[in-house]
mmCIF file of C-alpha atoms in Angstrom:
data_model
loop_
_atom_site.group_PDB
_atom_site.id
_atom_site.type_symbol
_atom_site.label_atom_id
_atom_site.label_comp_id
_atom_site.label_asym_id
_atom_site.label_seq_id
_atom_site.Cartn_x
_atom_site.Cartn_y
_atom_site.Cartn_z
ATOM 1 C CA MET A 1 -0.038 -0.038 0.022
ATOM 2 C CA LYS A 2 1.372 3.428 -0.954
ATOM 3 C CA PHE A 3 2.246 5.934 1.591
ATOM 4 C CA TYR A 4 -0.423 8.298 0.638
ATOM 5 C CA ASN A 5 -3.066 5.715 1.491
ATOM 6 C CA LYS A 6 -2.025 5.113 5.146
ATOM 7 C CA TRP A 7 -3.446 6.942 7.965
ATOM 8 C CA PRO A 8 -0.253 8.937 9.137
ATOM 9 C CA PHE A 9 -0.220 10.553 5.923
ATOM 10 C CA HIS A 10 -4.042 11.391 6.458
ATOM 11 C CA ILE A 11 -3.432 12.994 9.726
ATOM 12 C CA ALA A 12 -0.685 15.006 7.893
ATOM 13 C CA VAL A 13 -2.924 16.230 5.307
ATOM 14 C CA ILE A 14 -5.567 17.317 8.040
ATOM 15 C CA VAL A 15 -2.956 19.034 10.175
ATOM 16 C CA PHE A 16 -1.582 20.725 7.121
ATOM 17 C CA SER A 17 -4.812 21.995 5.818
ATOM 18 C CA ILE A 18 -5.686 23.432 9.327
ATOM 19 C CA VAL A 19 -2.408 25.035 9.813
ATOM 20 C CA ALA A 20 -2.273 26.431 6.098
ATOM 21 C CA ASP A 21 -5.999 27.552 6.516
ATOM 22 C CA GLN A 22 -5.183 29.467 9.996
ATOM 23 C CA LEU A 23 -1.808 30.931 8.965
ATOM 24 C CA THR A 24 -3.514 32.549 6.074
ATOM 25 C CA LYS A 25 -6.341 33.751 8.055
ATOM 26 C CA LEU A 26 -4.011 35.287 10.512
ATOM 27 C CA TRP A 27 -2.209 37.062 7.566
ATOM 28 C CA ALA A 28 -5.585 38.237 6.344
ATOM 29 C CA LEU A 29 -6.597 39.551 9.549
ATOM 30 C CA ALA A 30 -3.248 41.484 10.180
ATOM 31 C CA ARG A 31 -3.193 42.731 6.258
ATOM 32 C CA PHE A 32 -6.778 43.940 6.122
ATOM 33 C CA THR A 33 -8.033 45.143 9.486
ATOM 34 C CA ASN A 34 -7.344 48.505 11.169
ATOM 35 C CA GLU A 35 -6.276 49.098 14.827
ATOM 36 C CA THR A 36 -9.908 48.280 16.043
ATOM 37 C CA GLY A 37 -10.058 45.025 14.312
ATOM 38 C CA ALA A 38 -12.575 46.411 11.600
ATOM 39 C CA PRO A 39 -12.014 45.622 7.942
ATOM 40 C CA ASN A 40 -9.941 48.356 6.275
ATOM 41 C CA HIS A 41 -11.412 47.579 2.828
ATOM 42 C CA ASP A 42 -7.937 47.159 1.084
ATOM 43 C CA VAL A 43 -7.980 45.126 -1.929
ATOM 44 C CA ILE A 44 -4.905 43.317 -3.303
ATOM 45 C CA ASN A 45 -5.309 42.400 -6.920
ATOM 46 C CA ILE A 46 -3.515 39.198 -7.953
ATOM 47 C CA LEU A 47 -4.735 38.577 -11.359
ATOM 48 C CA GLY A 48 -6.602 41.860 -11.989
ATOM 49 C CA GLU A 49 -10.210 41.795 -11.166
ATOM 50 C CA PHE A 50 -10.259 37.846 -11.769
ATOM 51 C CA LEU A 51 -8.550 36.968 -8.313
ATOM 52 C CA ARG A 52 -7.974 39.468 -5.451
ATOM 53 C CA PHE A 53 -7.708 39.583 -1.666
ATOM 54 C CA GLN A 54 -10.051 41.388 0.459
ATOM 55 C CA LEU A 55 -11.502 40.550 3.927
ATOM 56 C CA VAL A 56 -14.970 39.490 4.540
ATOM 57 C CA PHE A 57 -16.429 38.086 7.654
ATOM 58 C CA ASN A 58 -18.882 35.292 7.327
ATOM 59 C CA LYS A 59 -21.048 35.194 10.307
ATOM 60 C CA GLY A 60 -23.572 32.596 8.873
ATOM 61 C CA ALA A 61 -23.157 29.224 7.591
ATOM 62 C CA ALA A 62 -22.120 28.106 4.117
ATOM 63 C CA PHE A 63 -22.682 30.989 1.580
ATOM 64 C CA SER A 64 -23.610 33.350 4.356
ATOM 65 C CA SER A 65 -26.788 31.371 5.131
ATOM 66 C CA ARG A 66 -28.060 32.086 8.614
ATOM 67 C CA PRO A 67 -28.391 29.195 10.911
ATOM 68 C CA GLN A 68 -31.054 31.336 12.998
ATOM 69 C CA ASP A 69 -33.359 30.786 9.827
ATOM 70 C CA LEU A 70 -32.838 27.041 10.073
ATOM 71 C CA MET A 71 -33.144 26.472 13.572
ATOM 72 C CA PRO A 72 -34.187 29.449 15.480
ATOM 73 C CA PHE A 73 -34.355 27.886 18.695
ATOM 74 C CA LEU A 74 -30.862 26.979 18.776
ATOM 75 C CA SER A 75 -27.929 29.689 19.426
ATOM 76 C CA PRO A 76 -25.275 29.788 16.315
ATOM 77 C CA THR A 77 -22.634 28.436 18.338
ATOM 78 C CA VAL A 78 -24.643 25.348 19.640
ATOM 79 C CA PHE A 79 -25.845 24.977 15.876
ATOM 80 C CA PHE A 80 -22.326 24.976 14.690
ATOM 81 C CA ILE A 81 -21.005 22.586 17.155
ATOM 82 C CA LEU A 82 -23.965 20.241 16.538
ATOM 83 C CA ILE A 83 -23.388 20.627 12.472
ATOM 84 C CA SER A 84 -19.614 19.692 13.090
ATOM 85 C CA LEU A 85 -19.918 16.976 15.301
ATOM 86 C CA VAL A 86 -22.357 15.406 12.784
ATOM 87 C CA ALA A 87 -20.110 16.124 10.086
ATOM 88 C CA VAL A 88 -17.031 14.551 11.527
ATOM 89 C CA VAL A 89 -18.995 11.673 12.639
ATOM 90 C CA VAL A 90 -20.309 11.141 9.030
ATOM 91 C CA MET A 91 -17.011 11.887 7.337
ATOM 92 C CA GLY A 92 -15.315 9.505 9.855
ATOM 93 C CA TRP A 93 -17.897 6.771 8.977
ATOM 94 C CA PHE A 94 -17.386 7.364 5.183
ATOM 95 C CA TYR A 95 -13.702 7.192 5.485
ATOM 96 C CA LYS A 96 -13.683 3.979 7.682
ATOM 97 C CA ASN A 97 -16.015 2.320 5.022
ATOM 98 C CA ILE A 98 -14.227 3.540 1.705
ATOM 99 C CA ASP A 99 -12.384 0.519 0.651
ATOM 100 C CA LYS A 100 -8.646 0.722 1.339
ATOM 101 C CA ARG A 101 -7.735 0.502 -2.631
ATOM 102 C CA ASP A 102 -9.850 3.766 -3.208
ATOM 103 C CA TRP A 103 -6.921 6.069 -2.058
ATOM 104 C CA MET A 104 -8.434 8.958 -3.908
ATOM 105 C CA SER A 105 -11.587 8.932 -1.994
ATOM 106 C CA ARG A 106 -9.927 8.609 1.442
ATOM 107 C CA LEU A 107 -7.766 11.590 0.581
ATOM 108 C CA GLY A 108 -10.747 13.490 -0.468
ATOM 109 C CA VAL A 109 -12.370 12.869 2.830
ATOM 110 C CA VAL A 110 -9.535 13.823 4.938
ATOM 111 C CA MET A 111 -9.022 17.029 2.853
ATOM 112 C CA ILE A 112 -12.846 17.782 3.729
ATOM 113 C CA LEU A 113 -12.287 16.921 7.434
ATOM 114 C CA GLY A 114 -9.358 19.262 7.365
ATOM 115 C CA GLY A 115 -11.271 22.266 5.824
ATOM 116 C CA ALA A 116 -14.251 21.636 7.968
ATOM 117 C CA ILE A 117 -11.977 21.806 11.111
ATOM 118 C CA GLY A 118 -10.346 24.876 9.963
ATOM 119 C CA ASN A 119 -13.730 26.824 9.683
ATOM 120 C CA PHE A 120 -14.866 25.275 12.783
ATOM 121 C CA ILE A 121 -11.984 26.769 14.592
ATOM 122 C CA ASP A 122 -12.764 30.220 13.314
ATOM 123 C CA ARG A 123 -16.465 29.778 14.400
ATOM 124 C CA MET A 124 -15.369 28.999 17.980
ATOM 125 C CA ARG A 125 -12.602 31.435 18.131
ATOM 126 C CA LEU A 126 -14.255 34.492 16.337
ATOM 127 C CA GLN A 127 -17.764 33.617 15.996
ATOM 128 C CA MET A 128 -17.541 33.875 12.274
ATOM 129 C CA VAL A 129 -15.325 32.831 9.357
ATOM 130 C CA VAL A 130 -12.658 34.673 7.827
ATOM 131 C CA ASP A 131 -12.728 34.763 4.255
ATOM 132 C CA PHE A 132 -10.365 36.660 1.698
ATOM 133 C CA ILE A 133 -10.032 34.999 -1.655
ATOM 134 C CA ASP A 134 -12.185 36.810 -3.862
ATOM 135 C CA CYS A 135 -12.755 35.342 -7.665
ATOM 136 C CA ASP A 136 -14.670 36.603 -10.554
ATOM 137 C CA LEU A 137 -16.611 34.231 -12.525
ATOM 138 C CA PRO A 138 -18.111 35.066 -16.150
ATOM 139 C CA ASP A 139 -21.097 37.389 -15.624
ATOM 140 C CA PHE A 140 -23.582 34.962 -16.701
ATOM 141 C CA ILE A 141 -23.403 32.771 -13.849
ATOM 142 C CA MET A 142 -22.996 35.465 -10.971
ATOM 143 C CA THR A 143 -21.539 38.913 -10.508
ATOM 144 C CA ARG A 144 -18.683 37.386 -8.311
ATOM 145 C CA PHE A 145 -18.267 34.175 -6.676
ATOM 146 C CA PRO A 146 -18.599 34.427 -2.861
ATOM 147 C CA THR A 147 -15.406 34.902 -1.112
ATOM 148 C CA PHE A 148 -13.651 32.202 0.343
ATOM 149 C CA ASN A 149 -10.570 30.812 2.227
ATOM 150 C CA VAL A 150 -7.973 28.089 2.115
ATOM 151 C CA ALA A 151 -10.343 25.610 4.315
ATOM 152 C CA ASP A 152 -12.971 26.242 1.655
ATOM 153 C CA SER A 153 -10.602 25.118 -0.866
ATOM 154 C CA PHE A 154 -9.588 22.017 0.688
ATOM 155 C CA VAL A 155 -13.268 21.230 1.149
ATOM 156 C CA THR A 156 -14.096 22.027 -2.537
ATOM 157 C CA VAL A 157 -10.956 19.952 -3.813
ATOM 158 C CA GLY A 158 -11.819 17.207 -1.379
ATOM 159 C CA VAL A 159 -15.418 16.850 -2.703
ATOM 160 C CA ALA A 160 -14.108 17.087 -6.376
ATOM 161 C CA ILE A 161 -11.744 14.114 -5.734
ATOM 162 C CA VAL A 162 -14.373 12.024 -4.131
ATOM 163 C CA ILE A 163 -16.556 12.550 -7.163
ATOM 164 C CA LEU A 164 -13.972 11.967 -9.607
ATOM 165 C CA SER A 165 -12.414 8.830 -8.057
ATOM 166 C CA PRO A 166 -14.779 6.292 -9.440
ATOM 167 C CA PHE A 167 -13.959 7.810 -13.014
ATOM 168 C CA ILE A 168 -10.259 7.901 -12.468
ATOM 169 C CA LEU A 169 -9.874 4.658 -10.577
ATOM 170 C CA LYS A 170 -12.364 3.078 -12.735
ATOM 171 C CA GLU A 171 -10.717 -0.560 -12.636
ATOM 172 C CA ILE A 172 -10.275 -0.585 -8.887
ATOM 173 C CA HIS A 173 -13.927 0.561 -8.514
ATOM 174 C CA LYS A 174 -15.170 -2.182 -10.945
ATOM 175 C CA GLN A 175 -13.302 -4.735 -8.998
ATOM 176 C CA ILE A 176 -14.536 -3.521 -5.542
ATOM 177 C CA LYS A 177 -17.977 -3.713 -7.024
ATOM 178 C CA GLU A 178 -17.413 -7.254 -8.384
ATOM 179 C CA GLU A 179 -16.227 -8.214 -4.870
ATOM 180 C CA LYS A 180 -19.281 -7.121 -2.995
ATOM 181 C CA GLU A 181 -21.612 -8.605 -5.458
ATOM 182 C CA GLN A 182 -19.746 -12.080 -5.233
ATOM 183 C CA ALA A 183 -19.889 -11.628 -1.310
ATOM 184 C CA LYS A 184 -23.651 -11.084 -1.476
ATOM 185 C CA SER A 185 -24.337 -14.295 -3.270
#
């Protein structure tokens, strides 16, 4: 079995994603806030208007949705703790049930976990998530894509890897499916 399919490597990916996320958020806070901690509204163009850095605080859930609208009887902190616990349990169960030969899906799941933990740390520490990566997409989709962070990137890439795994590792998935069918009969 390859090193990238063993749990020490997976733990390292989770730790790396959390550290990279938190360090970049600390940089964004230091660079884009004034003495009072309020955003200074500076913008750093990386690739013109296509890619730029600017600070945005997300006090809601994904895409700034408000947890109070979904479950008004829970405080946002309790809501995010419960959602995070459920997500970690589901991802742990999913990881445990992925065949060890499907190294891509396992890697995708640990990337999702690392990103989710990074944003959870923000919610517990700041009661909001620090976002600072701002991309523009063609105007026929939306004016601008929602501002995001490194943790969001790990989650997105992890989800893409899990989705693409059956296509890229086609033979392995075919073999796993055949073995499951043989075990049923």
